[in-house]
C-alpha positions as a Python dict, from the first residue, in 0.01 Angstrom:
ca = {
    (1, 'R'): (0, 0, 0),
    (2, 'L'): (368, 77, 24),
    (3, 'S'): (649, -103, -156),
    (4, 'G'): (1005, -35, -258),
    (5, 'E'): (1335, -174, -369),
    (6, 'H'): (1702, -108, -317),
    (7, 'A'): (1993, -225, -528),
    (8, 'Q'): (2365, -184, -502),
    (9, 'A'): (2608, -252, -784),
    (10, 'S'): (2983, -293, -745),
    (11, 'T'): (3139, -263, -1088),
    (12, 'R'): (3488, -244, -1230),
    (13, 'K'): (3527, -46, -1550),
    (14, 'Q'): (3838, -42, -1760),
    (15, 'S'): (3936, 271, -1950),
    (16, 'S'): (4076, 266, -2303),
    (17, 'A'): (4421, 309, -2145),
    (18, 'G'): (4368, -16, -1950),
    (19, 'V'): (4323, 148, -1609),
    (20, 'N'): (4069, -21, -1382),
    (21, 'H'): (3818, 199, -1200),
    (22, 'D'): (3606, 52, -921),
    (23, 'M'): (3255, 195, -891),
    (24, 'V'): (2985, 138, -629),
    (25, 'G'): (2639, 274, -707),
    (26, 'T'): (2294, 248, -555),
    (27, 'A'): (1937, 263, -677),
    (28, 'H'): (1628, 318, -462),
    (29, 'R'): (1258, 319, -544),
    (30, 'V'): (954, 374, -322),
    (31, 'N'): (600, 315, -450),
    (32, 'A'): (283, 406, -265),
    (33, 'D'): (-79, 384, -372),
    (34, 'G'): (-411, 407, -203),
    (35, 'S'): (-774, 502, -237),
    (36, 'L'): (-1038, 693, -49),
    (37, 'G'): (-1386, 644, -188),
    (38, 'D'): (-1379, 731, -558),
    (39, 'L'): (-1032, 888, -537),
    (40, 'R'): (-722, 678, -613),
    (41, 'W'): (-365, 800, -591),
    (42, 'R'): (-23, 668, -689),
    (43, 'M'): (319, 798, -592),
    (44, 'R'): (663, 686, -705),
    (45, 'T'): (1003, 822, -619),
    (46, 'E'): (1337, 688, -733),
    (47, 'R'): (1702, 779, -708),
    (48, 'V'): (1977, 615, -911),
    (49, 'S'): (2335, 726, -852),
    (50, 'S'): (2571, 805, -1138),
    (51, 'D'): (2794, 506, -1045),
    (52, 'F'): (2510, 252, -1060),
    (53, 'V'): (2602, 26, -1351),
    (54, 'T'): (2456, -320, -1398),
    (55, 'M'): (2494, -582, -1667),
    (56, 'G'): (2116, -580, -1713),
    (57, 'G'): (2101, -204, -1757),
    (58, 'G'): (1751, -180, -1611),
    (59, 'A'): (1778, 169, -1458),
    (60, 'A'): (1843, 516, -1598),
    (61, 'I'): (2159, 618, -1413),
    (62, 'D'): (2217, 957, -1253),
    (63, 'R'): (1850, 1038, -1201),
    (64, 'L'): (1618, 1160, -928),
    (65, 'R'): (1249, 1126, -1011),
    (66, 'Y'): (911, 1196, -848),
    (67, 'Y'): (576, 1091, -995),
    (68, 'L'): (231, 1156, -847),
    (69, 'R'): (-107, 1073, -1000),
    (70, 'G'): (-461, 1110, -871),
    (71, 'D'): (-768, 951, -1037),
    (72, 'Y'): (-1127, 1042, -954),
    (73, 'R'): (-1401, 805, -1069),
    (74, 'L'): (-1704, 995, -1195),
    (75, 'N'): (-1918, 684, -1258),
    (76, 'K'): (-1875, 322, -1365),
    (77, 'T'): (-1732, 422, -1705),
    (78, 'W'): (-1560, 760, -1674),
    (79, 'S'): (-1277, 890, -1459),
    (80, 'V'): (-1055, 1200, -1467),
    (81, 'F'): (-695, 1224, -1358),
    (82, 'L'): (-412, 1465, -1286),
    (83, 'A'): (-48, 1358, -1290),
    (84, 'D'): (286, 1525, -1226),
    (85, 'D'): (622, 1379, -1331),
    (86, 'W'): (949, 1553, -1241),
    (87, 'Y'): (1306, 1434, -1281),
    (88, 'R'): (1662, 1563, -1303),
    (89, 'N'): (2012, 1437, -1366),
    (90, 'N'): (2362, 1541, -1251),
    (91, 'L'): (2300, 1435, -891),
    (92, 'D'): (2664, 1459, -789),
    (93, 'G'): (2765, 1751, -1013),
    (94, 'Q'): (2998, 1548, -1237),
    (95, 'I'): (2871, 1705, -1560),
    (96, 'G'): (2855, 2073, -1646),
    (97, 'D'): (2484, 2104, -1721),
    (98, 'T'): (2189, 1982, -1513),
    (99, 'T'): (1867, 1899, -1697),
    (100, 'R'): (1533, 1916, -1517),
    (101, 'T'): (1219, 1777, -1680),
    (102, 'H'): (865, 1848, -1558),
    (103, 'I'): (556, 1690, -1717),
    (104, 'P'): (217, 1792, -1577),
    (105, 'E'): (-76, 1600, -1728),
    (106, 'A'): (-459, 1610, -1717),
    (107, 'G'): (-686, 1358, -1881),
    (108, 'V'): (-988, 1129, -1889),
    (109, 'T'): (-1027, 752, -1901),
    (110, 'A'): (-1328, 551, -2016),
    (111, 'R'): (-1362, 182, -1931),
    (112, 'G'): (-1615, -60, -2073),
    (113, 'L'): (-1720, 147, -2373),
    (114, 'F'): (-1966, -1, -2626),
    (115, 'D'): (-2050, -282, -2381),
    (116, 'R'): (-1695, -420, -2411),
    (117, 'R'): (-1580, -501, -2060),
    (118, 'N'): (-1207, -472, -2138),
    (119, 'L'): (-1212, -175, -2376),
    (120, 'T'): (-1026, 119, -2222),
    (121, 'L'): (-967, 458, -2383),
    (122, 'T'): (-746, 726, -2227),
    (123, 'T'): (-670, 1071, -2359),
    (124, 'S'): (-475, 1350, -2194),
    (125, 'L'): (-289, 1674, -2246),
    (126, 'R'): (75, 1684, -2141),
    (127, 'Q'): (314, 1972, -2120),
    (128, 'R'): (681, 1874, -2128),
    (129, 'Q'): (914, 2138, -1981),
    (130, 'I'): (1286, 2070, -2015),
    (131, 'K'): (1515, 2317, -1838),
    (132, 'S'): (1892, 2320, -1847),
    (133, 'N'): (2134, 2583, -1720),
    (134, 'N'): (2094, 2813, -2022),
    (135, 'D'): (1759, 2742, -2187),
    (136, 'Q'): (1413, 2595, -2159),
    (137, 'N'): (1213, 2393, -2410),
    (138, 'V'): (837, 2358, -2366),
    (139, 'S'): (608, 2138, -2574),
    (140, 'D'): (238, 2060, -2552),
    (141, 'R'): (131, 1707, -2641),
    (142, 'L'): (-189, 1510, -2689),
    (143, 'Y'): (-171, 1150, -2568),
    (144, 'V'): (-423, 880, -2670),
    (145, 'S'): (-420, 517, -2558),
    (146, 'M'): (-663, 235, -2631),
    (147, 'S'): (-660, -125, -2513),
    (148, 'D'): (-896, -420, -2544),
    (149, 'R'): (-904, -794, -2504),
    (150, 'F'): (-1045, -1047, -2746),
    (151, 'Q'): (-1068, -1384, -2573),
    (152, 'E'): (-702, -1467, -2497),
    (153, 'V'): (-547, -1183, -2701),
    (154, 'S'): (-482, -843, -2543),
    (155, 'I'): (-398, -545, -2763),
    (156, 'R'): (-285, -195, -2677),
    (157, 'G'): (-199, 108, -2886),
    (158, 'E'): (-59, 445, -2785),
    (159, 'V'): (14, 765, -2974),
    (160, 'E'): (148, 1098, -2858),
    (161, 'A'): (109, 1395, -3092),
    (162, 'L'): (323, 1705, -3061),
    (163, 'L'): (88, 2006, -3068),
    (164, 'N'): (352, 2279, -3047),
    (165, 'K'): (706, 2340, -2932),
    (166, 'R'): (854, 2656, -2785),
    (167, 'K'): (1210, 2733, -2693),
    (168, 'D'): (1284, 2990, -2423),
    (169, 'T'): (1638, 3114, -2370),
    (170, 'T'): (1790, 3352, -2122),
    (171, 'N'): (1821, 3611, -2402),
    (172, 'G'): (1452, 3606, -2489),
    (173, 'R'): (1186, 3390, -2648),
    (174, 'T'): (1216, 3234, -2993),
}
């Protein structure tokens, strides 16, 4: 399955000095997902220009992002997955520092635990790598999510615990 969206925003901003500035920005997103036997995959890519400003504010401006996830079903209850999320800003070089973020992830999901059809538990390890022109921050995280449904009420809880944080600089490691 393939889907996508495109938006264009023509906006007029006024500076504190009262000068009008016309801006035209665009946002694009492409989603794809599919399956082959017990393997499912999802892909998302999006690009939002730095001049894309809307009254609703639904998009993170000045961003290019790629996301890919693959799930493999081991049996009726358990599945494993790998995901990769990468994004950056400063698409048109208007700011001095470009930030790139990369988040690889590996985890497991259990569905239907304890004979509860809607009970889902997911846990994964994530490593968040944030690189700018002069330094790099790396952190390892444990993510846990649980959801269930009781008649007409659905509940969901998520927690992400920071396991450690490292800062790398061009002058050495601290």
